[in-house]
Amino acid sequence: MSHRLLTAITRSIARPSRRIVVGAIRSSSTCNDPKHSKQPHFPCVDAHAARESRLAASISSSSPDQSQSGPEPPYARPNPASYHTYHHPSPLPLAYYPTPLPSFNIAYESWGTLSPSKDNVILLHTGLSASSHAASTPLNPADGWWEKFIGPGKALDTNQFFIICTNVLGGCYGSTGPSSIEPATGKPWATRFPILSIFDMINAQFCLLDHLGIKKLYASVGCSMGAMQSLAAGWLHPERVGKIVSISGTARSSPSAVAMRFAQRSVLMADPNWNHGFYYDGLPPHTGMKLARQIATITYRSGPEWDQRFSRKLRPLPETDLPAPGFPRTPALCPDFLIETYLDHQGEQFCLKYDANSLIYISKAMDLFDMTLPTLKSLNLKTSSPSSTQNGVNPDAQQHKTSHSKSHPPPVNPPPHLSDLAAGMAPLAHIPTLVLGVQSDILFTVEQQRELADALRMSGNENVSYYELGGVWGHDTFLIDVLNVGGAIRGFLS
Amino acid sequence: MSHRLLTAITRSIARPSRRIVVGAIRSSSTCNDPKHSKQPHFPCVDAHAARESRLAASISSSSPDQSQSGPEPPYARPNPASYHTYHHPSPLPLAYYPTPLPSFNIAYESWGTLSPSKDNVILLHTGLSASSHAASTPLNPADGWWEKFIGPGKALDTNQFFIICTNVLGGCYGSTGPSSIEPATGKPWATRFPILSIFDMINAQFCLLDHLGIKKLYASVGCSMGAMQSLAAGWLHPERVGKIVSISGTARSSPSAVAMRFAQRSVLMADPNWNHGFYYDGLPPHTGMKLARQIATITYRSGPEWDQRFSRKLRPLPETDLPAPGFPRTPALCPDFLIETYLDHQGEQFCLKYDANSLIYISKAMDLFDMTLPTLKSLNLKTSSPSSTQNGVNPDAQQHKTSHSKSHPPPVNPPPHLSDLAAGMAPLAHIPTLVLGVQSDILFTVEQQRELADALRMSGNENVSYYELGGVWGHDTFLIDVLNVGGAIRGFLS
């Protein structure tokens, strides 16, 4: 048994057994249990220890080969035959560091047929935790995360377009990220991985496009973080992006969105299993991941949806737990309302499906995203725009003109950062852009959608299509509303 | 050294030392550190272990007397001379259990002078984590949580009124709660304490009023959870409440508010120190409390406030950490944006000031609060209303009339629960009520304020004063906006 494996088992078993001993001491102190209640039970808390034990057991039963790198959640054992992988053997410059990333892999999938002139390509960008599997393929027939939006006659029409979706740099589904092996050490990068910018992700994607011989995209399309990437692609390579689609995104992360992602990173990093990010030869921080996903889920949907879907309904009780006739149902501190069981379930489903460090790094990249000119100037970025200066910023950017029509009047009393944003977005002034947002979105608020459209118009972009959707689905609308989201995209791309 | 103390020290020291050993193993594995980054440091995570060590050290240096009950955070060592305590020696019926609470204490403070006829009393209810110390007193000259609202000529005018504020049942500032000693066992109740209803809290308060010989309140006043209590007081004792003030409250907790409190309870209960609630002879779940407070703080303020206050500003770096000229600042995974340092600070300040079990129990009581008739009927409640039925529900409640004026038209397409709410609130139909809400509140949304006012009017209440405030302070507006919140209260009470 390897030293790593032994350490992992020791760590995993130490905690549950300590819990059990402590519990035993406590229960002996409550033998004079009062009339009120039985000894309290907390299945929602015990579930964490039970998961830990299952994971520990999976180590000890794993084959010697697997044990070399510790017990791995499913994401760490992807089937490389189910997607394509591009290996880039040379260094990638990074926005926040003088030293480049030595080399990297990008996992990708595609749909449709590449035209002989390679002019029908749509690059589709994912949200935070999605993989390249946006739709089913012959290599992987499982439904993808945007199954209903990709295909013949759909929003991204495979009769017309060749669609490429990558797993982002920093992710854990085949592209290089914190869980990947660092060439210099032969061990996982963990938190020695450099903090990424959304722009770094785009530069990695364009290395893939170069490899594929694709000179210009018909369109760059993305939702949520993918919308940030979509805008960043246009900024870095304005001559290589024909159209931009930004659904429920932003050009400048708001402090309230940073706050909500900070809360998720905090609970994750407080999980002792996280161990400063060096958990790849031990047990992953599954409890922190579950708690983080519960918080995230709150930001993905909306109060009005839950009013309709759950209201104040309680979970059904097993017959043995039903109160006696005429007595009220005793509440529980563990999930009791349906909204609680829903959040618990969402966390449970996700907690072993994604790498914790990838979540931390990618959510941080979202926080850092800011296309105001002063921020862009401070980064180590180069654009392919011929009009750009050495540091990638257009010197004419400050002298923006406005392109507001009567139906889109310029904002009254625009805040100072809006001018900075318009200046920063000047390279996108000639790219037709669709901005679509959702009024019930609490993560990328509708105010941010208006800000984005205003900044683009102030930068001189005369081809900004802007839509706001109603409905109660909040941020997740882009995953659900095929009719309205799909329709707007289809109209804009045609 | 007592067995408890020994257990506590063993538990507290076991974890930090394990962390250090694991860290040492890791650092030896990263001696071939790549060019990118130094060995990563996470001061925000190490702060948890450092706090744990400080707490453990405070045990071993504590006097034998203190050690009898383990290391206690400041809330558990209140100065009983700084407030009054009423001991109720007989049982208190409970809404969710057939068995009553055997006895209880209520801590309270007062301001102003009780009139000879005892007809000038305002009962002020607290929010979730506040104590009875709403304003300074001769016994405790420190500022209270509503210092600017209580005093001569202020919103609650001590020249005119005698104001009483209690610490709620279930709390940890002198009133009986999970940290109190259970008479039957001589040990802290912990999670064997019964789950409370807001109505139970009111019943305990009215035992105090009986003891003080106060037959009728001039007004019942509260903000946030205090607003729930204010409404519950009117429901249980419609003949004993002259006026009701509900600021940023609700008569029916929404699933989105339940979700946000569930997320807080989840991170708290996942802290291994929580130990199913039995931590009173060990170390408290201070990390879980910090994480829970970070989440709570997000719900107490608003995005627009943070846009104005923090925008995307970063924390100032010490000179030694500044980047070389021309190089970008390297981001950190620990708090870096001011919004992050703010949340971190709020969590740090709170994590030892309040009892974790009290937070869990009281937040649960808020989730459970629902004045719709079917829910009220299911509880074990009695009202003092002569028109009430045996189980506390007015049989005429369903036949409500509406009292909407032209400036307050009845709601269009009211959801079914609104009729149930109006029916449930029938006992309040004759009590003048002020409902005040804040448009930027994401916890008790403005839609909930409108729902409350609509339900009261539909129940036949012809004296509902309704105000909505703008501004960016969110839920916390009631603590800040003396001019508008204070003014509305003063006008309503006069």
PDB file of N, CA, C and O in Angstrom, chain A residues 358-411:
ATOM      1  N   SER A 358     -11.041  23.354  -9.331  1.00  0.00           N
ATOM      2  CA  SER A 358     -11.554  23.965 -10.567  1.00  0.00           C
ATOM      3  C   SER A 358     -12.669  24.948 -10.240  1.00  0.00           C
ATOM      4  O   SER A 358     -12.728  26.052 -10.797  1.00  0.00           O
ATOM      5  N   LEU A 359     -13.554  24.563  -9.324  1.00  0.00           N
ATOM      6  CA  LEU A 359     -14.646  25.462  -8.936  1.00  0.00           C
ATOM      7  C   LEU A 359     -14.080  26.764  -8.371  1.00  0.00           C
ATOM      8  O   LEU A 359     -14.541  27.865  -8.714  1.00  0.00           O
ATOM      9  N   ILE A 360     -13.084  26.643  -7.516  1.00  0.00           N
ATOM     10  CA  ILE A 360     -12.486  27.826  -6.896  1.00  0.00           C
ATOM     11  C   ILE A 360     -11.819  28.706  -7.951  1.00  0.00           C
ATOM     12  O   ILE A 360     -12.042  29.919  -8.010  1.00  0.00           O
ATOM     13  N   TYR A 361     -11.029  28.100  -8.817  1.00  0.00           N
ATOM     14  CA  TYR A 361     -10.285  28.883  -9.812  1.00  0.00           C
ATOM     15  C   TYR A 361     -11.210  29.539 -10.839  1.00  0.00           C
ATOM     16  O   TYR A 361     -11.014  30.688 -11.224  1.00  0.00           O
ATOM     17  N   ILE A 362     -12.184  28.797 -11.299  1.00  0.00           N
ATOM     18  CA  ILE A 362     -13.036  29.347 -12.365  1.00  0.00           C
ATOM     19  C   ILE A 362     -13.973  30.408 -11.800  1.00  0.00           C
ATOM     20  O   ILE A 362     -14.222  31.430 -12.427  1.00  0.00           O
ATOM     21  N   SER A 363     -14.466  30.173 -10.569  1.00  0.00           N
ATOM     22  CA  SER A 363     -15.333  31.208  -9.979  1.00  0.00           C
ATOM     23  C   SER A 363     -14.521  32.472  -9.723  1.00  0.00           C
ATOM     24  O   SER A 363     -15.024  33.589  -9.860  1.00  0.00           O
ATOM     25  N   LYS A 364     -13.253  32.305  -9.371  1.00  0.00           N
ATOM     26  CA  LYS A 364     -12.386  33.479  -9.172  1.00  0.00           C
ATOM     27  C   LYS A 364     -12.162  34.221 -10.499  1.00  0.00           C
ATOM     28  O   LYS A 364     -12.181  35.451 -10.534  1.00  0.00           O
ATOM     29  N   ALA A 365     -11.975  33.468 -11.572  1.00  0.00           N
ATOM     30  CA  ALA A 365     -11.810  34.106 -12.890  1.00  0.00           C
ATOM     31  C   ALA A 365     -13.038  34.937 -13.245  1.00  0.00           C
ATOM     32  O   ALA A 365     -12.939  36.018 -13.835  1.00  0.00           O
ATOM     33  N   MET A 366     -14.217  34.439 -12.869  1.00  0.00           N
ATOM     34  CA  MET A 366     -15.441  35.205 -13.113  1.00  0.00           C
ATOM     35  C   MET A 366     -15.426  36.503 -12.309  1.00  0.00           C
ATOM     36  O   MET A 366     -15.789  37.564 -12.807  1.00  0.00           O
ATOM     37  N   ASP A 367     -15.031  36.392 -11.032  1.00  0.00           N
ATOM     38  CA  ASP A 367     -14.972  37.596 -10.192  1.00  0.00           C
ATOM     39  C   ASP A 367     -14.054  38.647 -10.802  1.00  0.00           C
ATOM     40  O   ASP A 367     -14.316  39.842 -10.735  1.00  0.00           O
ATOM     41  N   LEU A 368     -12.943  38.180 -11.364  1.00  0.00           N
ATOM     42  CA  LEU A 368     -11.917  39.102 -11.857  1.00  0.00           C
ATOM     43  C   LEU A 368     -12.302  39.762 -13.177  1.00  0.00           C
ATOM     44  O   LEU A 368     -11.676  40.735 -13.586  1.00  0.00           O
ATOM     45  N   PHE A 369     -13.334  39.231 -13.838  1.00  0.00           N
ATOM     46  CA  PHE A 369     -13.646  39.715 -15.189  1.00  0.00           C
ATOM     47  C   PHE A 369     -14.176  41.148 -15.151  1.00  0.00           C
ATOM     48  O   PHE A 369     -15.177  41.446 -14.495  1.00  0.00           O
ATOM     49  N   ASP A 370     -13.515  42.009 -15.885  1.00  0.00           N
ATOM     50  CA  ASP A 370     -13.826  43.434 -15.855  1.00  0.00           C
ATOM     51  C   ASP A 370     -13.235  44.065 -17.109  1.00  0.00           C
ATOM     52  O   ASP A 370     -12.018  44.146 -17.262  1.00  0.00           O
ATOM     53  N   MET A 371     -14.102  44.506 -18.010  1.00  0.00           N
ATOM     54  CA  MET A 371     -13.628  45.048 -19.287  1.00  0.00           C
ATOM     55  C   MET A 371     -13.509  46.567 -19.272  1.00  0.00           C
ATOM     56  O   MET A 371     -13.429  47.187 -20.342  1.00  0.00           O
ATOM     57  N   THR A 372     -13.495  47.179 -18.095  1.00  0.00           N
ATOM     58  CA  THR A 372     -13.237  48.626 -18.082  1.00  0.00           C
ATOM     59  C   THR A 372     -11.793  48.864 -18.509  1.00  0.00           C
ATOM     60  O   THR A 372     -10.909  48.048 -18.244  1.00  0.00           O
ATOM     61  N   LEU A 373     -11.574  49.997 -19.157  1.00  0.00           N
ATOM     62  CA  LEU A 373     -10.260  50.256 -19.759  1.00  0.00           C
ATOM     63  C   LEU A 373      -9.121  50.228 -18.736  1.00  0.00           C
ATOM     64  O   LEU A 373      -8.080  49.595 -19.000  1.00  0.00           O
ATOM     65  N   PRO A 374      -9.256  50.867 -17.566  1.00  0.00           N
ATOM     66  CA  PRO A 374      -8.120  50.839 -16.627  1.00  0.00           C
ATOM     67  C   PRO A 374      -7.737  49.415 -16.216  1.00  0.00           C
ATOM     68  O   PRO A 374      -6.551  49.099 -16.106  1.00  0.00           O
ATOM     69  N   THR A 375      -8.727  48.555 -16.023  1.00  0.00           N
ATOM     70  CA  THR A 375      -8.415  47.175 -15.646  1.00  0.00           C
ATOM     71  C   THR A 375      -7.733  46.446 -16.795  1.00  0.00           C
ATOM     72  O   THR A 375      -6.719  45.764 -16.606  1.00  0.00           O
ATOM     73  N   LEU A 376      -8.262  46.598 -18.006  1.00  0.00           N
ATOM     74  CA  LEU A 376      -7.651  45.934 -19.171  1.00  0.00           C
ATOM     75  C   LEU A 376      -6.203  46.379 -19.346  1.00  0.00           C
ATOM     76  O   LEU A 376      -5.322  45.568 -19.641  1.00  0.00           O
ATOM     77  N   LYS A 377      -5.958  47.667 -19.123  1.00  0.00           N
ATOM     78  CA  LYS A 377      -4.600  48.194 -19.277  1.00  0.00           C
ATOM     79  C   LYS A 377      -3.624  47.583 -18.276  1.00  0.00           C
ATOM     80  O   LYS A 377      -2.429  47.514 -18.534  1.00  0.00           O
ATOM     81  N   SER A 378      -4.165  47.179 -17.114  1.00  0.00           N
ATOM     82  CA  SER A 378      -3.277  46.659 -16.063  1.00  0.00           C
ATOM     83  C   SER A 378      -2.870  45.210 -16.311  1.00  0.00           C
ATOM     84  O   SER A 378      -1.990  44.688 -15.630  1.00  0.00           O
ATOM     85  N   LEU A 379      -3.515  44.558 -17.269  1.00  0.00           N
ATOM     86  CA  LEU A 379      -3.253  43.129 -17.475  1.00  0.00           C
ATOM     87  C   LEU A 379      -2.187  42.896 -18.536  1.00  0.00           C
ATOM     88  O   LEU A 379      -1.913  43.760 -19.368  1.00  0.00           O
ATOM     89  N   ASN A 380      -1.644  41.699 -18.491  1.00  0.00           N
ATOM     90  CA  ASN A 380      -0.644  41.261 -19.452  1.00  0.00           C
ATOM     91  C   ASN A 380      -1.373  40.616 -20.636  1.00  0.00           C
ATOM     92  O   ASN A 380      -1.493  39.399 -20.718  1.00  0.00           O
ATOM     93  N   LEU A 381      -1.925  41.478 -21.526  1.00  0.00           N
ATOM     94  CA  LEU A 381      -2.769  40.970 -22.621  1.00  0.00           C
ATOM     95  C   LEU A 381      -2.302  41.510 -23.961  1.00  0.00           C
ATOM     96  O   LEU A 381      -1.854  42.651 -24.057  1.00  0.00           O
ATOM     97  N   LYS A 382      -2.463  40.707 -24.975  1.00  0.00           N
ATOM     98  CA  LYS A 382      -2.206  41.164 -26.339  1.00  0.00           C
ATOM     99  C   LYS A 382      -3.408  40.830 -27.195  1.00  0.00           C
ATOM    100  O   LYS A 382      -3.938  39.723 -27.130  1.00  0.00           O
ATOM    101  N   THR A 383      -3.847  41.782 -28.017  1.00  0.00           N
ATOM    102  CA  THR A 383      -4.948  41.472 -28.925  1.00  0.00           C
ATOM    103  C   THR A 383      -4.387  41.303 -30.330  1.00  0.00           C
ATOM    104  O   THR A 383      -3.279  41.718 -30.626  1.00  0.00           O
ATOM    105  N   SER A 384      -5.204  40.687 -31.193  1.00  0.00           N
ATOM    106  CA  SER A 384      -4.787  40.516 -32.590  1.00  0.00           C
ATOM    107  C   SER A 384      -5.275  41.671 -33.452  1.00  0.00           C
ATOM    108  O   SER A 384      -5.162  41.631 -34.667  1.00  0.00           O
ATOM    109  N   SER A 385      -5.858  42.696 -32.783  1.00  0.00           N
ATOM    110  CA  SER A 385      -6.375  43.824 -33.552  1.00  0.00           C
ATOM    111  C   SER A 385      -5.219  44.667 -34.082  1.00  0.00           C
ATOM    112  O   SER A 385      -4.328  45.039 -33.334  1.00  0.00           O
ATOM    113  N   PRO A 386      -5.228  44.977 -35.385  1.00  0.00           N
ATOM    114  CA  PRO A 386      -4.127  45.778 -35.931  1.00  0.00           C
ATOM    115  C   PRO A 386      -4.100  47.189 -35.353  1.00  0.00           C
ATOM    116  O   PRO A 386      -3.067  47.839 -35.342  1.00  0.00           O
ATOM    117  N   SER A 387      -5.229  47.665 -34.844  1.00  0.00           N
ATOM    118  CA  SER A 387      -5.263  49.030 -34.319  1.00  0.00           C
ATOM    119  C   SER A 387      -4.863  49.082 -32.846  1.00  0.00           C
ATOM    120  O   SER A 387      -4.905  50.119 -32.214  1.00  0.00           O
ATOM    121  N   SER A 388      -4.471  47.943 -32.298  1.00  0.00           N
ATOM    122  CA  SER A 388      -4.173  47.921 -30.867  1.00  0.00           C
ATOM    123  C   SER A 388      -2.754  48.394 -30.592  1.00  0.00           C
ATOM    124  O   SER A 388      -1.871  48.287 -31.431  1.00  0.00           O
ATOM    125  N   THR A 389      -2.581  48.879 -29.397  1.00  0.00           N
ATOM    126  CA  THR A 389      -1.242  49.251 -28.966  1.00  0.00           C
ATOM    127  C   THR A 389      -0.541  48.008 -28.449  1.00  0.00           C
ATOM    128  O   THR A 389      -1.110  46.921 -28.399  1.00  0.00           O
ATOM    129  N   GLN A 390       0.700  48.191 -28.049  1.00  0.00           N
ATOM    130  CA  GLN A 390       1.485  47.049 -27.588  1.00  0.00           C
ATOM    131  C   GLN A 390       0.820  46.313 -26.432  1.00  0.00           C
ATOM    132  O   GLN A 390       0.916  45.102 -26.328  1.00  0.00           O
ATOM    133  N   ASN A 391       0.215  47.071 -25.529  1.00  0.00           N
ATOM    134  CA  ASN A 391      -0.381  46.362 -24.386  1.00  0.00           C
ATOM    135  C   ASN A 391      -1.829  45.971 -24.655  1.00  0.00           C
ATOM    136  O   ASN A 391      -2.564  45.635 -23.750  1.00  0.00           O
ATOM    137  N   GLY A 392      -2.191  46.023 -25.906  1.00  0.00           N
ATOM    138  CA  GLY A 392      -3.490  45.473 -26.266  1.00  0.00           C
ATOM    139  C   GLY A 392      -4.639  46.451 -26.171  1.00  0.00           C
ATOM    140  O   GLY A 392      -5.776  46.090 -26.404  1.00  0.00           O
ATOM    141  N   VAL A 393      -4.372  47.689 -25.837  1.00  0.00           N
ATOM    142  CA  VAL A 393      -5.472  48.627 -25.654  1.00  0.00           C
ATOM    143  C   VAL A 393      -5.461  49.656 -26.783  1.00  0.00           C
ATOM    144  O   VAL A 393      -4.431  50.229 -27.120  1.00  0.00           O
ATOM    145  N   ASN A 394      -6.605  49.851 -27.345  1.00  0.00           N
ATOM    146  CA  ASN A 394      -6.757  50.789 -28.447  1.00  0.00           C
ATOM    147  C   ASN A 394      -6.632  52.225 -27.929  1.00  0.00           C
ATOM    148  O   ASN A 394      -7.401  52.633 -27.060  1.00  0.00           O
ATOM    149  N   PRO A 395      -5.678  53.011 -28.473  1.00  0.00           N
ATOM    150  CA  PRO A 395      -5.496  54.370 -27.950  1.00  0.00           C
ATOM    151  C   PRO A 395      -6.687  55.273 -28.249  1.00  0.00           C
ATOM    152  O   PRO A 395      -6.877  56.281 -27.588  1.00  0.00           O
ATOM    153  N   ASP A 396      -7.501  54.903 -29.231  1.00  0.00           N
ATOM    154  CA  ASP A 396      -8.664  55.726 -29.559  1.00  0.00           C
ATOM    155  C   ASP A 396      -9.884  55.360 -28.720  1.00  0.00           C
ATOM    156  O   ASP A 396     -10.949  55.954 -28.867  1.00  0.00           O
ATOM    157  N   ALA A 397      -9.670  54.388 -27.869  1.00  0.00           N
ATOM    158  CA  ALA A 397     -10.835  53.834 -27.169  1.00  0.00           C
ATOM    159  C   ALA A 397     -11.564  54.881 -26.337  1.00  0.00           C
ATOM    160  O   ALA A 397     -12.785  54.837 -26.190  1.00  0.00           O
ATOM    161  N   GLN A 398     -10.829  55.812 -25.781  1.00  0.00           N
ATOM    162  CA  GLN A 398     -11.477  56.797 -24.911  1.00  0.00           C
ATOM    163  C   GLN A 398     -12.423  57.710 -25.690  1.00  0.00           C
ATOM    164  O   GLN A 398     -13.347  58.267 -25.124  1.00  0.00           O
ATOM    165  N   GLN A 399     -12.107  57.897 -26.990  1.00  0.00           N
ATOM    166  CA  GLN A 399     -12.944  58.832 -27.759  1.00  0.00           C
ATOM    167  C   GLN A 399     -14.142  58.093 -28.362  1.00  0.00           C
ATOM    168  O   GLN A 399     -14.336  58.060 -29.574  1.00  0.00           O
ATOM    169  N   HIS A 400     -14.914  57.478 -27.524  1.00  0.00           N
ATOM    170  CA  HIS A 400     -16.034  56.702 -28.034  1.00  0.00           C
ATOM    171  C   HIS A 400     -17.177  57.620 -28.473  1.00  0.00           C
ATOM    172  O   HIS A 400     -17.344  58.716 -27.987  1.00  0.00           O
ATOM    173  N   LYS A 401     -17.908  57.136 -29.419  1.00  0.00           N
ATOM    174  CA  LYS A 401     -19.138  57.817 -29.827  1.00  0.00           C
ATOM    175  C   LYS A 401     -20.311  56.977 -29.345  1.00  0.00           C
ATOM    176  O   LYS A 401     -20.130  55.826 -28.936  1.00  0.00           O
ATOM    177  N   THR A 402     -21.492  57.529 -29.381  1.00  0.00           N
ATOM    178  CA  THR A 402     -22.645  56.740 -28.952  1.00  0.00           C
ATOM    179  C   THR A 402     -23.484  56.375 -30.161  1.00  0.00           C
ATOM    180  O   THR A 402     -23.496  57.085 -31.159  1.00  0.00           O
ATOM    181  N   SER A 403     -24.167  55.266 -30.065  1.00  0.00           N
ATOM    182  CA  SER A 403     -24.984  54.791 -31.176  1.00  0.00           C
ATOM    183  C   SER A 403     -26.402  54.500 -30.720  1.00  0.00           C
ATOM    184  O   SER A 403     -27.036  53.602 -31.211  1.00  0.00           O
ATOM    185  N   HIS A 404     -26.849  55.242 -29.688  1.00  0.00           N
ATOM    186  CA  HIS A 404     -28.195  54.974 -29.179  1.00  0.00           C
ATOM    187  C   HIS A 404     -29.246  55.453 -30.164  1.00  0.00           C
ATOM    188  O   HIS A 404     -29.184  56.569 -30.653  1.00  0.00           O
ATOM    189  N   SER A 405     -30.198  54.593 -30.417  1.00  0.00           N
ATOM    190  CA  SER A 405     -31.320  54.975 -31.257  1.00  0.00           C
ATOM    191  C   SER A 405     -32.426  55.512 -30.364  1.00  0.00           C
ATOM    192  O   SER A 405     -32.307  55.537 -29.145  1.00  0.00           O
ATOM    193  N   LYS A 406     -33.521  55.943 -30.990  1.00  0.00           N
ATOM    194  CA  LYS A 406     -34.628  56.478 -30.191  1.00  0.00           C
ATOM    195  C   LYS A 406     -35.218  55.418 -29.266  1.00  0.00           C
ATOM    196  O   LYS A 406     -35.696  55.729 -28.183  1.00  0.00           O
ATOM    197  N   SER A 407     -35.193  54.164 -29.727  1.00  0.00           N
ATOM    198  CA  SER A 407     -35.752  53.114 -28.866  1.00  0.00           C
ATOM    199  C   SER A 407     -34.753  52.703 -27.781  1.00  0.00           C
ATOM    200  O   SER A 407     -35.094  51.960 -26.871  1.00  0.00           O
ATOM    201  N   HIS A 408     -33.542  53.177 -27.900  1.00  0.00           N
ATOM    202  CA  HIS A 408     -32.528  52.874 -26.876  1.00  0.00           C
ATOM    203  C   HIS A 408     -31.823  54.155 -26.481  1.00  0.00           C
ATOM    204  O   HIS A 408     -30.691  54.402 -26.894  1.00  0.00           O
ATOM    205  N   PRO A 409     -32.492  54.996 -25.702  1.00  0.00           N
ATOM    206  CA  PRO A 409     -31.861  56.270 -25.351  1.00  0.00           C
ATOM    207  C   PRO A 409     -30.623  56.039 -24.495  1.00  0.00           C
ATOM    208  O   PRO A 409     -30.533  55.020 -23.799  1.00  0.00           O
ATOM    209  N   PRO A 410     -29.657  56.957 -24.572  1.00  0.00           N
ATOM    210  CA  PRO A 410     -28.480  56.803 -23.717  1.00  0.00           C
ATOM    211  C   PRO A 410     -28.873  56.890 -22.246  1.00  0.00           C
ATOM    212  O   PRO A 410     -29.877  57.520 -21.909  1.00  0.00           O
ATOM    213  N   PRO A 411     -28.132  56.235 -21.368  1.00  0.00           N
ATOM    214  CA  PRO A 411     -28.506  56.224 -19.955  1.00  0.00           C
ATOM    215  C   PRO A 411     -28.444  57.622 -19.347  1.00  0.00           C
ATOM    216  O   PRO A 411     -27.587  58.428 -19.708  1.00  0.00           O
TER     217      PRO A 411
END
